[in-house]
Amino acid sequence: MRKVSDKNALFNLMFLDLDKHPEKVEGVGQLLFEMCKGVRNMFHSCTGQAVKLILQKLGPVTETEIQLPWMLIGETLKNMVKSTVSYISKEHFGIFFECLQESLLDL
């Protein structure tokens, strides 16, 4: 997943599938966490780009290309964050908060 050139299309595909299979929410959240998980309790270098894209997928204001199951995406993100906070050291969590802050500025 880290090497996919068009992560936007990949995330759209994954999130559209949640509409048909909502039972996959926890697994997709875990998969996204594994993509962003680095070594030694830090994030991987792809995290900034991935989290920004995921945050854009949360609703019609930021995702204008396609109608996605926004509530399920929110649940997926919640599962990703649960795994993240149990693995990433707090001193390395800055990139996640930067992405949140940037996504708020984009509204």
Short mmCIF file of N, CA, C and O in Angstrom, two decimals:
data_model
loop_
_atom_site.label_atom_id
_atom_site.label_comp_id
_atom_site.label_asym_id
_atom_site.label_seq_id
_atom_site.Cartn_x
_atom_site.Cartn_y
_atom_site.Cartn_z
N MET A 1 0.81 -1.19 0.00
CA MET A 1 0.00 0.00 0.00
C MET A 1 0.85 1.26 0.00
O MET A 1 0.47 2.26 -0.58
N ARG A 2 1.99 1.18 0.66
CA ARG A 2 2.87 2.36 0.72
C ARG A 2 3.39 2.74 -0.65
O ARG A 2 3.66 3.90 -0.92
N LYS A 3 3.56 1.77 -1.52
CA LYS A 3 4.17 2.01 -2.83
C LYS A 3 3.17 2.34 -3.92
O LYS A 3 3.56 2.65 -5.04
N VAL A 4 1.90 2.31 -3.61
CA VAL A 4 0.87 2.64 -4.61
C VAL A 4 0.99 4.11 -4.97
O VAL A 4 1.04 4.98 -4.10
N SER A 5 1.06 4.39 -6.26
CA SER A 5 1.26 5.78 -6.69
C SER A 5 0.00 6.63 -6.51
O SER A 5 0.10 7.82 -6.21
N ASP A 6 -1.18 6.05 -6.68
CA ASP A 6 -2.42 6.81 -6.54
C ASP A 6 -3.17 6.34 -5.28
O ASP A 6 -4.11 5.55 -5.36
N LYS A 7 -2.75 6.84 -4.14
CA LYS A 7 -3.38 6.46 -2.87
C LYS A 7 -4.82 6.95 -2.81
O LYS A 7 -5.66 6.33 -2.17
N ASN A 8 -5.12 8.05 -3.45
CA ASN A 8 -6.49 8.57 -3.48
C ASN A 8 -7.44 7.53 -4.08
O ASN A 8 -8.48 7.23 -3.49
N ALA A 9 -7.07 6.96 -5.20
CA ALA A 9 -7.90 5.93 -5.84
C ALA A 9 -7.96 4.67 -4.98
O ALA A 9 -9.03 4.04 -4.86
N LEU A 10 -6.86 4.30 -4.37
CA LEU A 10 -6.83 3.13 -3.50
C LEU A 10 -7.79 3.31 -2.32
O LEU A 10 -8.59 2.42 -2.01
N PHE A 11 -7.72 4.47 -1.67
CA PHE A 11 -8.60 4.72 -0.53
C PHE A 11 -10.07 4.76 -0.97
O PHE A 11 -10.95 4.25 -0.27
N ASN A 12 -10.35 5.36 -2.13
CA ASN A 12 -11.72 5.36 -2.63
C ASN A 12 -12.23 3.94 -2.83
O ASN A 12 -13.36 3.62 -2.44
N LEU A 13 -11.40 3.09 -3.41
CA LEU A 13 -11.77 1.69 -3.63
C LEU A 13 -12.04 0.99 -2.29
O LEU A 13 -13.07 0.31 -2.13
N MET A 14 -11.16 1.17 -1.34
CA MET A 14 -11.31 0.53 -0.03
C MET A 14 -12.56 1.03 0.68
O MET A 14 -13.33 0.23 1.25
N PHE A 15 -12.78 2.34 0.66
CA PHE A 15 -13.91 2.90 1.40
C PHE A 15 -15.25 2.62 0.72
O PHE A 15 -16.26 2.44 1.40
N LEU A 16 -15.27 2.55 -0.61
CA LEU A 16 -16.50 2.17 -1.30
C LEU A 16 -16.89 0.73 -0.96
O LEU A 16 -18.07 0.40 -0.85
N ASP A 17 -15.90 -0.13 -0.79
CA ASP A 17 -16.16 -1.52 -0.43
C ASP A 17 -16.80 -1.63 0.96
O ASP A 17 -17.57 -2.54 1.22
N LEU A 18 -16.50 -0.66 1.84
CA LEU A 18 -17.11 -0.68 3.17
C LEU A 18 -18.62 -0.53 3.11
O LEU A 18 -19.33 -1.02 3.99
N ASP A 19 -19.11 0.17 2.09
CA ASP A 19 -20.56 0.33 1.93
C ASP A 19 -21.23 -1.03 1.75
O ASP A 19 -22.31 -1.27 2.29
N LYS A 20 -20.58 -1.93 1.02
CA LYS A 20 -21.10 -3.28 0.78
C LYS A 20 -20.79 -4.23 1.93
O LYS A 20 -21.52 -5.18 2.18
N HIS A 21 -19.67 -3.97 2.62
CA HIS A 21 -19.20 -4.87 3.67
C HIS A 21 -18.79 -4.08 4.92
O HIS A 21 -17.61 -3.95 5.23
N PRO A 22 -19.76 -3.55 5.65
CA PRO A 22 -19.43 -2.72 6.83
C PRO A 22 -18.70 -3.49 7.93
O PRO A 22 -18.04 -2.88 8.77
N GLU A 23 -18.75 -4.80 7.88
CA GLU A 23 -18.04 -5.61 8.88
C GLU A 23 -16.52 -5.51 8.73
O GLU A 23 -15.77 -5.93 9.61
N LYS A 24 -16.06 -4.93 7.64
CA LYS A 24 -14.61 -4.78 7.40
C LYS A 24 -14.02 -3.53 8.03
O LYS A 24 -12.82 -3.29 7.91
N VAL A 25 -14.83 -2.71 8.69
CA VAL A 25 -14.37 -1.42 9.23
C VAL A 25 -13.15 -1.60 10.13
O VAL A 25 -12.15 -0.89 9.97
N GLU A 26 -13.22 -2.52 11.06
CA GLU A 26 -12.10 -2.72 11.98
C GLU A 26 -10.85 -3.19 11.24
O GLU A 26 -9.74 -2.72 11.50
N GLY A 27 -11.00 -4.09 10.31
CA GLY A 27 -9.87 -4.61 9.54
C GLY A 27 -9.23 -3.55 8.66
O GLY A 27 -8.00 -3.47 8.56
N VAL A 28 -10.04 -2.70 8.04
CA VAL A 28 -9.50 -1.64 7.20
C VAL A 28 -8.77 -0.62 8.07
O VAL A 28 -7.70 -0.13 7.71
N GLY A 29 -9.33 -0.33 9.25
CA GLY A 29 -8.64 0.56 10.18
C GLY A 29 -7.28 0.01 10.59
O GLY A 29 -6.29 0.74 10.64
N GLN A 30 -7.23 -1.29 10.86
CA GLN A 30 -5.96 -1.93 11.22
C GLN A 30 -4.99 -1.92 10.05
O GLN A 30 -3.79 -1.68 10.22
N LEU A 31 -5.50 -2.14 8.85
CA LEU A 31 -4.66 -2.10 7.66
C LEU A 31 -4.05 -0.72 7.44
O LEU A 31 -2.85 -0.59 7.15
N LEU A 32 -4.85 0.33 7.62
CA LEU A 32 -4.34 1.69 7.49
C LEU A 32 -3.29 1.99 8.55
O LEU A 32 -2.28 2.64 8.28
N PHE A 33 -3.52 1.50 9.76
CA PHE A 33 -2.51 1.66 10.82
C PHE A 33 -1.21 0.98 10.43
O PHE A 33 -0.13 1.56 10.57
N GLU A 34 -1.30 -0.24 9.93
CA GLU A 34 -0.09 -0.99 9.56
C GLU A 34 0.67 -0.27 8.45
O GLU A 34 1.90 -0.30 8.40
N MET A 35 -0.07 0.39 7.55
CA MET A 35 0.58 1.15 6.48
C MET A 35 1.37 2.32 7.08
O MET A 35 2.47 2.63 6.61
N CYS A 36 0.83 2.96 8.08
CA CYS A 36 1.45 4.16 8.68
C CYS A 36 2.44 3.83 9.80
O CYS A 36 3.19 4.70 10.24
N LYS A 37 2.46 2.60 10.23
CA LYS A 37 3.32 2.18 11.34
C LYS A 37 4.77 2.07 10.85
O LYS A 37 5.05 1.43 9.84
N GLY A 38 5.64 2.72 11.58
CA GLY A 38 7.06 2.62 11.27
C GLY A 38 7.75 1.72 12.28
O GLY A 38 7.12 0.90 12.94
N VAL A 39 9.04 1.89 12.42
CA VAL A 39 9.81 1.11 13.39
C VAL A 39 10.04 1.95 14.64
O VAL A 39 9.91 3.16 14.62
N ARG A 40 10.40 1.29 15.71
CA ARG A 40 10.72 1.92 17.00
C ARG A 40 9.64 2.90 17.46
O ARG A 40 9.94 4.02 17.89
N ASN A 41 8.40 2.47 17.38
CA ASN A 41 7.26 3.25 17.88
C ASN A 41 7.14 4.62 17.24
O ASN A 41 6.75 5.60 17.88
N MET A 42 7.48 4.68 15.95
CA MET A 42 7.36 5.92 15.20
C MET A 42 6.48 5.67 13.97
O MET A 42 6.18 4.54 13.64
N PHE A 43 6.07 6.77 13.31
CA PHE A 43 5.32 6.67 12.07
C PHE A 43 6.26 6.42 10.90
O PHE A 43 7.42 6.83 10.92
N HIS A 44 5.73 5.81 9.86
CA HIS A 44 6.44 5.65 8.60
C HIS A 44 6.39 6.98 7.86
O HIS A 44 5.51 7.82 8.10
N SER A 45 7.30 7.18 6.95
CA SER A 45 7.37 8.46 6.22
C SER A 45 6.15 8.72 5.33
O SER A 45 5.89 9.86 4.96
N CYS A 46 5.35 7.70 5.03
CA CYS A 46 4.15 7.89 4.20
C CYS A 46 2.96 8.41 4.99
O CYS A 46 1.92 8.75 4.41
N THR A 47 3.09 8.50 6.30
CA THR A 47 1.96 8.81 7.16
C THR A 47 1.32 10.15 6.86
O THR A 47 0.09 10.26 6.79
N GLY A 48 2.11 11.19 6.68
CA GLY A 48 1.54 12.51 6.42
C GLY A 48 0.61 12.52 5.23
O GLY A 48 -0.53 12.98 5.32
N GLN A 49 1.07 11.98 4.12
CA GLN A 49 0.26 11.95 2.91
C GLN A 49 -0.99 11.08 3.12
O GLN A 49 -2.10 11.47 2.73
N ALA A 50 -0.83 9.93 3.73
CA ALA A 50 -1.95 9.00 3.92
C ALA A 50 -3.01 9.59 4.84
O ALA A 50 -4.20 9.55 4.51
N VAL A 51 -2.60 10.13 5.96
CA VAL A 51 -3.58 10.68 6.92
C VAL A 51 -4.31 11.87 6.32
O VAL A 51 -5.52 12.00 6.49
N LYS A 52 -3.61 12.72 5.59
CA LYS A 52 -4.29 13.86 4.94
C LYS A 52 -5.36 13.37 3.97
O LYS A 52 -6.47 13.91 3.94
N LEU A 53 -5.05 12.34 3.20
CA LEU A 53 -6.03 11.80 2.26
C LEU A 53 -7.21 11.16 2.99
O LEU A 53 -8.36 11.34 2.59
N ILE A 54 -6.93 10.43 4.05
CA ILE A 54 -8.01 9.79 4.80
C ILE A 54 -8.93 10.85 5.41
O ILE A 54 -10.15 10.72 5.35
N LEU A 55 -8.36 11.90 5.95
CA LEU A 55 -9.18 12.97 6.52
C LEU A 55 -10.04 13.65 5.47
O LEU A 55 -11.17 14.06 5.75
N GLN A 56 -9.55 13.74 4.24
CA GLN A 56 -10.34 14.31 3.15
C GLN A 56 -11.55 13.44 2.82
O GLN A 56 -12.54 13.92 2.28
N LYS A 57 -11.47 12.17 3.13
CA LYS A 57 -12.53 11.22 2.79
C LYS A 57 -13.67 11.20 3.81
O LYS A 57 -14.60 10.43 3.67
N LEU A 58 -13.61 12.07 4.81
CA LEU A 58 -14.59 12.02 5.90
C LEU A 58 -15.92 12.68 5.60
O LEU A 58 -16.86 12.53 6.37
N GLY A 59 -16.04 13.42 4.53
CA GLY A 59 -17.33 14.04 4.28
C GLY A 59 -17.42 14.76 2.96
O GLY A 59 -16.43 14.91 2.24
N PRO A 60 -18.63 15.23 2.63
CA PRO A 60 -18.87 15.85 1.33
C PRO A 60 -18.19 17.21 1.14
O PRO A 60 -18.02 17.65 0.01
N VAL A 61 -17.78 17.84 2.22
CA VAL A 61 -17.12 19.14 2.10
C VAL A 61 -15.72 18.97 1.54
O VAL A 61 -15.26 19.75 0.70
N THR A 62 -15.02 17.93 1.98
CA THR A 62 -13.63 17.74 1.58
C THR A 62 -13.45 16.69 0.49
O THR A 62 -12.45 16.69 -0.20
N GLU A 63 -14.42 15.80 0.34
CA GLU A 63 -14.34 14.78 -0.72
C GLU A 63 -15.41 15.11 -1.76
O GLU A 63 -16.59 14.85 -1.56
N THR A 64 -14.99 15.69 -2.86
CA THR A 64 -15.94 16.16 -3.86
C THR A 64 -16.02 15.25 -5.09
O THR A 64 -16.92 15.41 -5.90
N GLU A 65 -15.12 14.30 -5.22
CA GLU A 65 -15.09 13.45 -6.41
C GLU A 65 -16.15 12.36 -6.39
O GLU A 65 -16.69 11.99 -7.42
N ILE A 66 -16.43 11.82 -5.21
CA ILE A 66 -17.24 10.61 -5.13
C ILE A 66 -18.00 10.60 -3.80
O ILE A 66 -17.55 11.19 -2.82
N GLN A 67 -19.16 9.97 -3.78
CA GLN A 67 -19.92 9.85 -2.53
C GLN A 67 -19.49 8.57 -1.83
O GLN A 67 -19.65 7.47 -2.35
N LEU A 68 -18.93 8.73 -0.65
CA LEU A 68 -18.41 7.61 0.13
C LEU A 68 -19.25 7.41 1.38
O LEU A 68 -19.97 8.32 1.80
N PRO A 69 -19.15 6.24 2.01
CA PRO A 69 -19.88 5.99 3.26
C PRO A 69 -19.16 6.68 4.44
O PRO A 69 -18.38 6.07 5.16
N TRP A 70 -19.43 7.97 4.61
CA TRP A 70 -18.65 8.79 5.52
C TRP A 70 -18.68 8.32 6.97
O TRP A 70 -17.68 8.41 7.68
N MET A 71 -19.80 7.82 7.43
CA MET A 71 -19.87 7.33 8.81
C MET A 71 -18.94 6.12 9.00
O MET A 71 -18.26 5.99 10.01
N LEU A 72 -18.91 5.25 8.01
CA LEU A 72 -18.04 4.07 8.08
C LEU A 72 -16.57 4.47 8.00
O LEU A 72 -15.71 3.86 8.65
N ILE A 73 -16.28 5.49 7.22
CA ILE A 73 -14.90 5.98 7.15
C ILE A 73 -14.48 6.55 8.50
O ILE A 73 -13.37 6.33 8.96
N GLY A 74 -15.40 7.25 9.15
CA GLY A 74 -15.12 7.77 10.50
C GLY A 74 -14.83 6.65 11.49
O GLY A 74 -13.91 6.74 12.29
N GLU A 75 -15.60 5.57 11.40
CA GLU A 75 -15.36 4.41 12.27
C GLU A 75 -14.02 3.75 11.95
O GLU A 75 -13.29 3.31 12.84
N THR A 76 -13.69 3.70 10.67
CA THR A 76 -12.41 3.15 10.24
C THR A 76 -11.26 3.98 10.80
O THR A 76 -10.29 3.43 11.35
N LEU A 77 -11.37 5.29 10.69
CA LEU A 77 -10.35 6.18 11.23
C LEU A 77 -10.23 6.02 12.75
O LEU A 77 -9.13 6.00 13.29
N LYS A 78 -11.36 5.87 13.41
CA LYS A 78 -11.35 5.66 14.86
C LYS A 78 -10.58 4.38 15.22
O LYS A 78 -9.77 4.39 16.14
N ASN A 79 -10.80 3.32 14.46
CA ASN A 79 -10.06 2.07 14.70
C ASN A 79 -8.58 2.24 14.42
O ASN A 79 -7.73 1.70 15.14
N MET A 80 -8.26 2.98 13.37
CA MET A 80 -6.85 3.24 13.06
C MET A 80 -6.19 4.00 14.21
O MET A 80 -5.08 3.67 14.63
N VAL A 81 -6.87 5.01 14.72
CA VAL A 81 -6.32 5.82 15.80
C VAL A 81 -6.15 5.00 17.08
O VAL A 81 -5.15 5.15 17.79
N LYS A 82 -7.08 4.11 17.37
CA LYS A 82 -6.95 3.24 18.55
C LYS A 82 -5.66 2.43 18.48
O LYS A 82 -4.93 2.32 19.47
N SER A 83 -5.38 1.86 17.34
CA SER A 83 -4.15 1.09 17.19
C SER A 83 -2.93 1.99 17.25
O SER A 83 -1.90 1.63 17.81
N THR A 84 -3.07 3.19 16.68
CA THR A 84 -1.96 4.13 16.64
C THR A 84 -1.54 4.57 18.03
O THR A 84 -0.35 4.59 18.35
N VAL A 85 -2.50 4.94 18.87
CA VAL A 85 -2.14 5.45 20.19
C VAL A 85 -1.53 4.38 21.09
O VAL A 85 -0.80 4.70 22.03
N SER A 86 -1.80 3.12 20.78
CA SER A 86 -1.19 2.07 21.59
C SER A 86 0.21 1.70 21.11
O SER A 86 0.94 0.99 21.79
N TYR A 87 0.62 2.20 19.93
CA TYR A 87 1.94 1.85 19.40
C TYR A 87 2.89 3.04 19.30
O TYR A 87 4.05 2.93 19.67
N ILE A 88 2.42 4.17 18.80
CA ILE A 88 3.29 5.32 18.55
C ILE A 88 3.61 6.03 19.84
O ILE A 88 2.70 6.33 20.63
N SER A 89 4.87 6.32 20.08
CA SER A 89 5.27 7.09 21.27
C SER A 89 4.74 8.50 21.16
O SER A 89 4.70 9.08 20.07
N LYS A 90 4.36 9.07 22.30
CA LYS A 90 3.73 10.40 22.26
C LYS A 90 4.65 11.47 21.69
O LYS A 90 4.19 12.41 21.05
N GLU A 91 5.94 11.33 21.85
CA GLU A 91 6.86 12.32 21.29
C GLU A 91 6.96 12.25 19.77
O GLU A 91 7.50 13.15 19.13
N HIS A 92 6.41 11.19 19.17
CA HIS A 92 6.44 11.03 17.71
C HIS A 92 5.07 11.22 17.08
O HIS A 92 4.87 10.92 15.91
N PHE A 93 4.12 11.70 17.85
CA PHE A 93 2.74 11.81 17.39
C PHE A 93 2.46 13.13 16.66
O PHE A 93 1.39 13.35 16.13
N GLY A 94 3.44 14.02 16.59
CA GLY A 94 3.25 15.35 16.02
C GLY A 94 2.72 15.36 14.61
O GLY A 94 1.87 16.19 14.27
N ILE A 95 3.18 14.46 13.76
CA ILE A 95 2.74 14.45 12.36
C ILE A 95 1.25 14.24 12.25
O ILE A 95 0.58 14.84 11.41
N PHE A 96 0.69 13.43 13.13
CA PHE A 96 -0.75 13.17 13.11
C PHE A 96 -1.52 14.45 13.44
O PHE A 96 -2.49 14.81 12.77
N PHE A 97 -1.07 15.16 14.47
CA PHE A 97 -1.73 16.41 14.85
C PHE A 97 -1.56 17.49 13.78
O PHE A 97 -2.47 18.29 13.55
N GLU A 98 -0.42 17.50 13.12
CA GLU A 98 -0.21 18.45 12.02
C GLU A 98 -1.20 18.20 10.89
O GLU A 98 -1.76 19.14 10.31
N CYS A 99 -1.44 16.94 10.58
CA CYS A 99 -2.40 16.58 9.54
C CYS A 99 -3.81 17.02 9.94
O CYS A 99 -4.57 17.54 9.11
N LEU A 100 -4.17 16.80 11.20
CA LEU A 100 -5.48 17.24 11.68
C LEU A 100 -5.62 18.76 11.55
O LEU A 100 -6.64 19.27 11.08
N GLN A 101 -4.60 19.46 11.97
CA GLN A 101 -4.64 20.91 11.92
C GLN A 101 -4.74 21.42 10.47
O GLN A 101 -5.54 22.29 10.17
N GLU A 102 -3.96 20.84 9.57
CA GLU A 102 -4.03 21.23 8.16
C GLU A 102 -5.39 20.94 7.55
O GLU A 102 -5.90 21.72 6.75
N SER A 103 -5.99 19.82 7.95
CA SER A 103 -7.30 19.48 7.38
C SER A 103 -8.37 20.46 7.86
O SER A 103 -9.31 20.76 7.12
N LEU A 104 -8.23 20.99 9.06
CA LEU A 104 -9.17 21.99 9.54
C LEU A 104 -9.00 23.31 8.79
O LEU A 104 -9.97 24.02 8.53
N LEU A 105 -7.78 23.63 8.44
CA LEU A 105 -7.51 24.87 7.70
C LEU A 105 -8.06 24.79 6.27
O LEU A 105 -8.37 25.82 5.66
N ASP A 106 -8.15 23.57 5.74
CA ASP A 106 -8.62 23.37 4.37
C ASP A 106 -10.14 23.50 4.24
O ASP A 106 -10.66 23.54 3.14
N LEU A 107 -10.85 23.51 5.37
CA LEU A 107 -12.31 23.59 5.31
C LEU A 107 -12.77 24.91 4.86
O LEU A 107 -12.80 25.88 4.81
#
